[in-house]
Amino acid sequence: MTQTKYILSERDMPRQWYNIIPDLPSPMNPPLHPGTRQPLGPQDLAPLFPDALIEQEMSSQRWIDIPEPVMEILAQWRPTPLIRAKGLEKALGTPAKIYFKHEGTSPAGSHKPNTAIAQVYYNKLEGVKRIVTETGAGQWGSALALACNYFGLEAKVYMVKISYEQKPYRRVLMETWGASVTPSPSTETEAGRTILAADPNSSGSLGIAISEAVEDAANRDDTKYALGSVLNHVLLHQTIMGLETKKQFEMAGDSPDVIIGCCGGGSNFYGLAAPYFLDKINGKDIDLLGCEPAACPTMTKGHFHYDFGDSIGMTPLVAMHTLGHSFVPASIHAGGLRYHGMAPLLSELLRQKLMRAEAYGQVECFEAAITFARTEGIVPAPESSHAIRGAIKEALKAKEEGKEKTIVFLLSGHGHFDMSAYDAYLSGSLKDFELPQENIDSAWEAIKDLPEAE
Amino acid sequence: MTQTKYILSERDMPRQWYNIIPDLPSPMNPPLHPGTRQPLGPQDLAPLFPDALIEQEMSSQRWIDIPEPVMEILAQWRPTPLIRAKGLEKALGTPAKIYFKHEGTSPAGSHKPNTAIAQVYYNKLEGVKRIVTETGAGQWGSALALACNYFGLEAKVYMVKISYEQKPYRRVLMETWGASVTPSPSTETEAGRTILAADPNSSGSLGIAISEAVEDAANRDDTKYALGSVLNHVLLHQTIMGLETKKQFEMAGDSPDVIIGCCGGGSNFYGLAAPYFLDKINGKDIDLLGCEPAACPTMTKGHFHYDFGDSIGMTPLVAMHTLGHSFVPASIHAGGLRYHGMAPLLSELLRQKLMRAEAYGQVECFEAAITFARTEGIVPAPESSHAIRGAIKEALKAKEEGKEKTIVFLLSGHGHFDMSAYDAYLSGSLKDFELPQENIDSAWEAIKDLPEAE
């Protein structure tokens, strides 16, 4: 029997996260205070995050210990398998070897608990009783609900309205773990009411939901805020995936030439890619490819510029690839990729040309998802299907060029809660959205006066 | 870090299935031809099954090799983990140790692919082009769709109408893997038309769907039938779970005193329990507990008697615990447990007092499911929640008696496609059904004249 999956034992789980910041060829632009526009100090973040996470956010330490209680919970499903996609390879007739890291095996069905567990742990340690957050497709919200449930904290989730309506079962999943879920924009916050006043039919966006959650947290002493992507400490927690993957490739006696992930806020691709970014910085020839939706082409059509993380302008200003915080993407099924910006750290790596990006329409992504489901058996999340699309494209290119190469992509989650999207695709009613240039231009116009990044 | 999960390597996967039949203290009643009522010969099953499966169905060989191509596919997710439910233990404050074997990790989300892969393989080997089957909750149908997809066979699934309506996403899952799905009773078969003539609003049952699938298969030369439970060869294929579990308990340095599973047709409980049944036959003190729904109490209120496997009376007569083939259970959410009979092999083990059975209402099962989801993080299928209910009951009994004991149950599948049921439970609208004694009496009355079993 030829081996197809590579499983590390619990003993071989990485015990430290990898922080790439001290290894960057040139430093990042500092986040700025939204009022003073001066570099942010730790105290500016104190209303939103516990001290330990603020420290990680600003840390220049290369290796950071994973606390034992976090390891204990992660070990319930980690290390996750690295799987050789032989069925997919065969169907494509490619000389390339395709591997995927399967993060759909967590209880919440995605990579998101990797950071949710860590974040809730540090909050609990500092006496926080309640955590608020936003969620798009519901993957992050359910991960936070799961984590809060483990540590006995209250969870409140603002869920992007289009997903709340399209994916009621993600709401039920969060409620099963005891969380309270509100569709966003809501009337519960000033931010939500502002959006609804301008557009009563707003289907919401991650940026809007972030505004609501941040406002909720800032207004209550017992409450902190948690973000599922974008920030340095979130990306840090996801590096456990890439560190495991490196060890698993050693087991397999192989090494990847191409690293692929889908990009919404950037944490899943970064989490897989981090140790390979370091290899690239050190001169190794590695192709790092981030795949984003054509309906929200942050990296391929956005600007590297200072912008707000939310839609209202409450958060610090960060230097990132952004379409502008007023940009509202079309209602694609990959709700988790509908974010106007990109993690500052990943944006910096893109700016330094250590990675590249491509944008795909949702129809071609669902086509890739079906190919994957029918060759590998696993039904992927619509978000992850962007990475599959990228991997298939690379494998077909290898076939055309007659090149053997090794491709790895992150299967960030399963699609069990997205079957209505599959139904739409299989029945032929799924469509691509056109993105008018004027939408891009007007959102960019609105942030041009914010500080320029270097 | 204390270990909570026990993972075998692919190398340690069992390479043979275990057949308990030669080890039974007394032999089973033979299946009878529905017309002649004489013991069945292999040729009687030839229209429905390939020769290799008929041979397994009637085999008295103790160990049967798992074919290499079946191993290759199973190894994509097997061996499945054995997990110590420390969170649940702590919440219950029990001195008992609780383990579960997690079969929700397969691509179809349940234990069903263990037999589906094997069955489709043998069909393919004998040139079959198309396989028909029935499905209740959709777990079996999706497993068969997955297996047919792997081997390139056409799959046609008659899905119990109540589940087809309550669980549209299971249908989409089957379609994602390329299967064609029809709600049963349908107008496509004589059997379906008969049922609809008597009750146009029939919500269907497994027994009815079996009649339709058997008729479909019998009428086409290129087509065979596949059953997801009940038959000897199906139970045989599931023993891989119990064989793995035994090895995993060796890794854990522990051994179970109580073995628990939910029972619809009987294959999941049997698959876990088979090697422990042998220990019990050999004199070891082991408690084997099958958990069934109060709405379909085959083992606790049925009779050990010859009966048809389907609702119309087309299949062979088998000696089993049965409520009578005309019994139609209430529309509980655990659609996979709505079967009037019980696997003849498991029924025989019950008759020989090698196991015991309990029946639970669906409300107490969902309560157990929520407890499990909130302590172990995993959302179980409604079917599996019956096993959890049993395990919690046993753990609380151990607490009352101040006894240390080791409990293991089979988590037969996850509940990602059952969130509407969780929604009903969490919103308080889920109810138990009363089962009128007259329903039991009249179904029993209708089979009294069939041959008696010994």
Short mmCIF file of N, CA and C in Angstrom, two decimals, chain B residues 112-201:
data_model
loop_
_atom_site.label_atom_id
_atom_site.label_comp_id
_atom_site.label_asym_id
_atom_site.label_seq_id
_atom_site.Cartn_x
_atom_site.Cartn_y
_atom_site.Cartn_z
N LYS B 112 -20.12 4.61 7.48
CA LYS B 112 -20.71 3.89 6.35
C LYS B 112 -19.74 3.59 5.20
N PRO B 113 -18.78 4.49 4.89
CA PRO B 113 -17.86 4.14 3.79
C PRO B 113 -17.07 2.85 4.02
N ASN B 114 -16.91 2.41 5.28
CA ASN B 114 -16.17 1.17 5.52
C ASN B 114 -16.73 0.01 4.71
N THR B 115 -18.03 -0.06 4.60
CA THR B 115 -18.63 -1.13 3.79
C THR B 115 -18.92 -0.67 2.37
N ALA B 116 -19.25 0.59 2.18
CA ALA B 116 -19.57 1.08 0.83
C ALA B 116 -18.39 0.87 -0.12
N ILE B 117 -17.19 1.22 0.35
CA ILE B 117 -15.99 1.07 -0.48
C ILE B 117 -15.80 -0.40 -0.86
N ALA B 118 -15.94 -1.29 0.13
CA ALA B 118 -15.76 -2.72 -0.13
C ALA B 118 -16.83 -3.23 -1.10
N GLN B 119 -18.07 -2.86 -0.86
CA GLN B 119 -19.15 -3.37 -1.71
C GLN B 119 -18.99 -2.91 -3.16
N VAL B 120 -18.70 -1.64 -3.34
CA VAL B 120 -18.58 -1.14 -4.72
C VAL B 120 -17.38 -1.80 -5.40
N TYR B 121 -16.30 -2.00 -4.64
CA TYR B 121 -15.13 -2.67 -5.21
C TYR B 121 -15.50 -4.04 -5.79
N TYR B 122 -16.20 -4.86 -4.98
CA TYR B 122 -16.55 -6.20 -5.46
C TYR B 122 -17.52 -6.14 -6.64
N ASN B 123 -18.42 -5.17 -6.63
CA ASN B 123 -19.33 -5.00 -7.76
C ASN B 123 -18.56 -4.66 -9.03
N LYS B 124 -17.64 -3.74 -8.89
CA LYS B 124 -16.83 -3.32 -10.04
C LYS B 124 -16.08 -4.50 -10.63
N LEU B 125 -15.49 -5.31 -9.72
CA LEU B 125 -14.72 -6.48 -10.12
C LEU B 125 -15.54 -7.43 -10.99
N GLU B 126 -16.86 -7.47 -10.71
CA GLU B 126 -17.71 -8.40 -11.46
C GLU B 126 -18.49 -7.70 -12.58
N GLY B 127 -18.04 -6.50 -12.95
CA GLY B 127 -18.56 -5.86 -14.15
C GLY B 127 -19.86 -5.09 -13.99
N VAL B 128 -20.30 -4.89 -12.75
CA VAL B 128 -21.53 -4.12 -12.52
C VAL B 128 -21.29 -2.65 -12.87
N LYS B 129 -22.27 -2.01 -13.51
CA LYS B 129 -22.11 -0.62 -13.96
C LYS B 129 -22.85 0.38 -13.08
N ARG B 130 -23.89 -0.11 -12.38
CA ARG B 130 -24.80 0.80 -11.69
C ARG B 130 -25.24 0.13 -10.38
N ILE B 131 -25.26 0.91 -9.30
CA ILE B 131 -25.69 0.37 -8.01
C ILE B 131 -26.84 1.21 -7.47
N VAL B 132 -27.88 0.53 -7.01
CA VAL B 132 -29.00 1.25 -6.38
C VAL B 132 -29.03 0.93 -4.91
N THR B 133 -29.49 1.89 -4.15
CA THR B 133 -29.65 1.67 -2.72
C THR B 133 -30.71 2.59 -2.16
N GLU B 134 -30.99 2.42 -0.88
CA GLU B 134 -31.89 3.31 -0.17
C GLU B 134 -31.07 4.06 0.88
N THR B 135 -31.60 5.16 1.37
CA THR B 135 -30.93 5.83 2.49
C THR B 135 -31.97 6.48 3.38
N GLY B 136 -31.66 6.51 4.69
CA GLY B 136 -32.57 7.15 5.64
C GLY B 136 -32.14 8.60 5.81
N ALA B 137 -31.31 8.84 6.79
CA ALA B 137 -30.82 10.20 7.04
C ALA B 137 -29.91 10.68 5.93
N GLY B 138 -29.40 9.76 5.13
CA GLY B 138 -28.53 10.16 4.03
C GLY B 138 -27.08 9.75 4.26
N GLN B 139 -26.78 9.22 5.44
CA GLN B 139 -25.39 8.82 5.71
C GLN B 139 -24.96 7.68 4.80
N TRP B 140 -25.82 6.67 4.69
CA TRP B 140 -25.48 5.53 3.85
C TRP B 140 -25.46 5.93 2.38
N GLY B 141 -26.46 6.69 1.96
CA GLY B 141 -26.52 7.11 0.56
C GLY B 141 -25.30 7.91 0.17
N SER B 142 -24.85 8.79 1.06
CA SER B 142 -23.67 9.59 0.69
C SER B 142 -22.42 8.73 0.68
N ALA B 143 -22.35 7.74 1.57
CA ALA B 143 -21.20 6.82 1.55
C ALA B 143 -21.18 6.03 0.24
N LEU B 144 -22.33 5.57 -0.21
CA LEU B 144 -22.37 4.81 -1.45
C LEU B 144 -22.04 5.71 -2.64
N ALA B 145 -22.54 6.94 -2.61
CA ALA B 145 -22.23 7.90 -3.68
C ALA B 145 -20.72 8.12 -3.75
N LEU B 146 -20.11 8.31 -2.60
CA LEU B 146 -18.66 8.49 -2.51
C LEU B 146 -17.93 7.28 -3.10
N ALA B 147 -18.35 6.09 -2.70
CA ALA B 147 -17.67 4.86 -3.13
C ALA B 147 -17.84 4.65 -4.64
N CYS B 148 -19.05 4.85 -5.16
CA CYS B 148 -19.28 4.70 -6.59
C CYS B 148 -18.42 5.70 -7.36
N ASN B 149 -18.31 6.90 -6.83
CA ASN B 149 -17.49 7.92 -7.46
C ASN B 149 -16.03 7.49 -7.55
N TYR B 150 -15.51 6.89 -6.46
CA TYR B 150 -14.12 6.41 -6.46
C TYR B 150 -13.89 5.39 -7.57
N PHE B 151 -14.88 4.48 -7.74
CA PHE B 151 -14.67 3.37 -8.68
C PHE B 151 -15.32 3.60 -10.05
N GLY B 152 -15.94 4.78 -10.22
CA GLY B 152 -16.52 5.10 -11.52
C GLY B 152 -17.80 4.36 -11.85
N LEU B 153 -18.60 3.98 -10.84
CA LEU B 153 -19.90 3.37 -11.09
C LEU B 153 -21.01 4.40 -10.90
N GLU B 154 -22.14 4.15 -11.58
CA GLU B 154 -23.29 5.03 -11.42
C GLU B 154 -24.00 4.69 -10.10
N ALA B 155 -24.43 5.72 -9.36
CA ALA B 155 -25.14 5.47 -8.10
C ALA B 155 -26.54 6.06 -8.17
N LYS B 156 -27.53 5.26 -7.75
CA LYS B 156 -28.92 5.74 -7.70
C LYS B 156 -29.44 5.49 -6.28
N VAL B 157 -29.93 6.55 -5.64
CA VAL B 157 -30.30 6.44 -4.23
C VAL B 157 -31.78 6.79 -4.01
N TYR B 158 -32.53 5.85 -3.44
CA TYR B 158 -33.89 6.15 -2.99
C TYR B 158 -33.79 6.66 -1.54
N MET B 159 -34.16 7.92 -1.34
CA MET B 159 -33.97 8.54 -0.02
C MET B 159 -35.33 8.71 0.67
N VAL B 160 -35.42 8.22 1.91
CA VAL B 160 -36.66 8.32 2.68
C VAL B 160 -37.16 9.77 2.63
N LYS B 161 -38.43 9.94 2.24
CA LYS B 161 -38.92 11.27 1.89
C LYS B 161 -38.77 12.29 3.02
N ILE B 162 -39.03 11.88 4.25
CA ILE B 162 -38.95 12.82 5.37
C ILE B 162 -37.53 13.39 5.51
N SER B 163 -36.54 12.53 5.26
CA SER B 163 -35.14 13.01 5.33
C SER B 163 -34.79 13.85 4.11
N TYR B 164 -35.29 13.44 2.95
CA TYR B 164 -35.07 14.20 1.71
C TYR B 164 -35.53 15.64 1.91
N GLU B 165 -36.66 15.78 2.63
CA GLU B 165 -37.20 17.12 2.86
C GLU B 165 -36.50 17.83 4.01
N GLN B 166 -36.25 17.08 5.11
CA GLN B 166 -35.62 17.71 6.29
C GLN B 166 -34.14 17.99 6.07
N LYS B 167 -33.50 17.18 5.23
CA LYS B 167 -32.04 17.27 5.08
C LYS B 167 -31.62 17.42 3.63
N PRO B 168 -32.02 18.54 2.99
CA PRO B 168 -31.71 18.71 1.56
C PRO B 168 -30.21 18.67 1.29
N TYR B 169 -29.41 19.03 2.29
CA TYR B 169 -27.97 19.13 2.06
C TYR B 169 -27.30 17.78 1.94
N ARG B 170 -27.91 16.75 2.53
CA ARG B 170 -27.40 15.40 2.30
C ARG B 170 -27.61 15.00 0.84
N ARG B 171 -28.76 15.41 0.29
CA ARG B 171 -29.00 15.16 -1.14
C ARG B 171 -27.92 15.85 -1.97
N VAL B 172 -27.66 17.13 -1.66
CA VAL B 172 -26.66 17.87 -2.43
C VAL B 172 -25.29 17.20 -2.30
N LEU B 173 -24.99 16.68 -1.11
CA LEU B 173 -23.71 15.98 -0.91
C LEU B 173 -23.62 14.78 -1.86
N MET B 174 -24.69 14.00 -1.92
CA MET B 174 -24.69 12.84 -2.83
C MET B 174 -24.53 13.29 -4.27
N GLU B 175 -25.20 14.37 -4.64
CA GLU B 175 -25.10 14.88 -6.00
C GLU B 175 -23.70 15.44 -6.30
N THR B 176 -23.08 16.03 -5.27
CA THR B 176 -21.71 16.52 -5.42
C THR B 176 -20.78 15.38 -5.84
N TRP B 177 -21.06 14.19 -5.32
CA TRP B 177 -20.27 13.02 -5.71
C TRP B 177 -20.86 12.31 -6.93
N GLY B 178 -21.83 12.95 -7.55
CA GLY B 178 -22.31 12.45 -8.84
C GLY B 178 -23.48 11.48 -8.82
N ALA B 179 -24.08 11.24 -7.64
CA ALA B 179 -25.19 10.29 -7.55
C ALA B 179 -26.51 10.93 -7.97
N SER B 180 -27.48 10.09 -8.34
CA SER B 180 -28.83 10.58 -8.61
C SER B 180 -29.74 10.16 -7.44
N VAL B 181 -30.53 11.10 -6.92
CA VAL B 181 -31.28 10.87 -5.69
C VAL B 181 -32.79 11.07 -5.92
N THR B 182 -33.60 10.11 -5.48
CA THR B 182 -35.06 10.17 -5.65
C THR B 182 -35.74 10.02 -4.29
N PRO B 183 -36.71 10.91 -3.96
CA PRO B 183 -37.42 10.74 -2.69
C PRO B 183 -38.31 9.50 -2.73
N SER B 184 -38.31 8.75 -1.62
CA SER B 184 -39.09 7.51 -1.55
C SER B 184 -40.15 7.62 -0.46
N PRO B 185 -41.39 7.15 -0.67
CA PRO B 185 -41.86 6.41 -1.83
C PRO B 185 -41.96 7.27 -3.09
N SER B 186 -41.58 6.65 -4.22
CA SER B 186 -41.60 7.34 -5.50
C SER B 186 -42.58 6.65 -6.45
N THR B 187 -42.82 7.28 -7.58
CA THR B 187 -43.67 6.64 -8.58
C THR B 187 -42.84 5.85 -9.57
N GLU B 188 -41.52 5.73 -9.29
CA GLU B 188 -40.65 5.05 -10.25
C GLU B 188 -40.69 3.53 -10.15
N THR B 189 -41.24 3.03 -9.04
CA THR B 189 -41.28 1.58 -8.86
C THR B 189 -42.71 1.15 -8.51
N GLU B 190 -42.98 -0.11 -8.77
CA GLU B 190 -44.24 -0.74 -8.38
C GLU B 190 -44.44 -0.61 -6.86
N ALA B 191 -43.37 -0.90 -6.12
CA ALA B 191 -43.42 -0.85 -4.65
C ALA B 191 -43.80 0.56 -4.17
N GLY B 192 -43.16 1.57 -4.73
CA GLY B 192 -43.45 2.94 -4.34
C GLY B 192 -44.88 3.32 -4.67
N ARG B 193 -45.33 2.92 -5.87
CA ARG B 193 -46.70 3.26 -6.28
C ARG B 193 -47.72 2.60 -5.35
N THR B 194 -47.45 1.37 -4.89
CA THR B 194 -48.35 0.67 -3.97
C THR B 194 -48.49 1.44 -2.66
N ILE B 195 -47.37 1.86 -2.12
CA ILE B 195 -47.38 2.60 -0.85
C ILE B 195 -48.13 3.93 -1.03
N LEU B 196 -47.84 4.63 -2.11
CA LEU B 196 -48.48 5.93 -2.34
C LEU B 196 -49.99 5.80 -2.56
N ALA B 197 -50.41 4.69 -3.16
CA ALA B 197 -51.84 4.47 -3.35
C ALA B 197 -52.53 4.34 -2.00
N ALA B 198 -51.87 3.68 -1.05
CA ALA B 198 -52.46 3.49 0.28
C ALA B 198 -52.35 4.76 1.11
N ASP B 199 -51.26 5.51 0.95
CA ASP B 199 -51.05 6.71 1.74
C ASP B 199 -50.25 7.73 0.92
N PRO B 200 -50.97 8.60 0.20
CA PRO B 200 -50.29 9.56 -0.68
C PRO B 200 -49.34 10.49 0.08
N ASN B 201 -49.56 10.64 1.40
CA ASN B 201 -48.70 11.53 2.19
C ASN B 201 -47.60 10.78 2.94
#
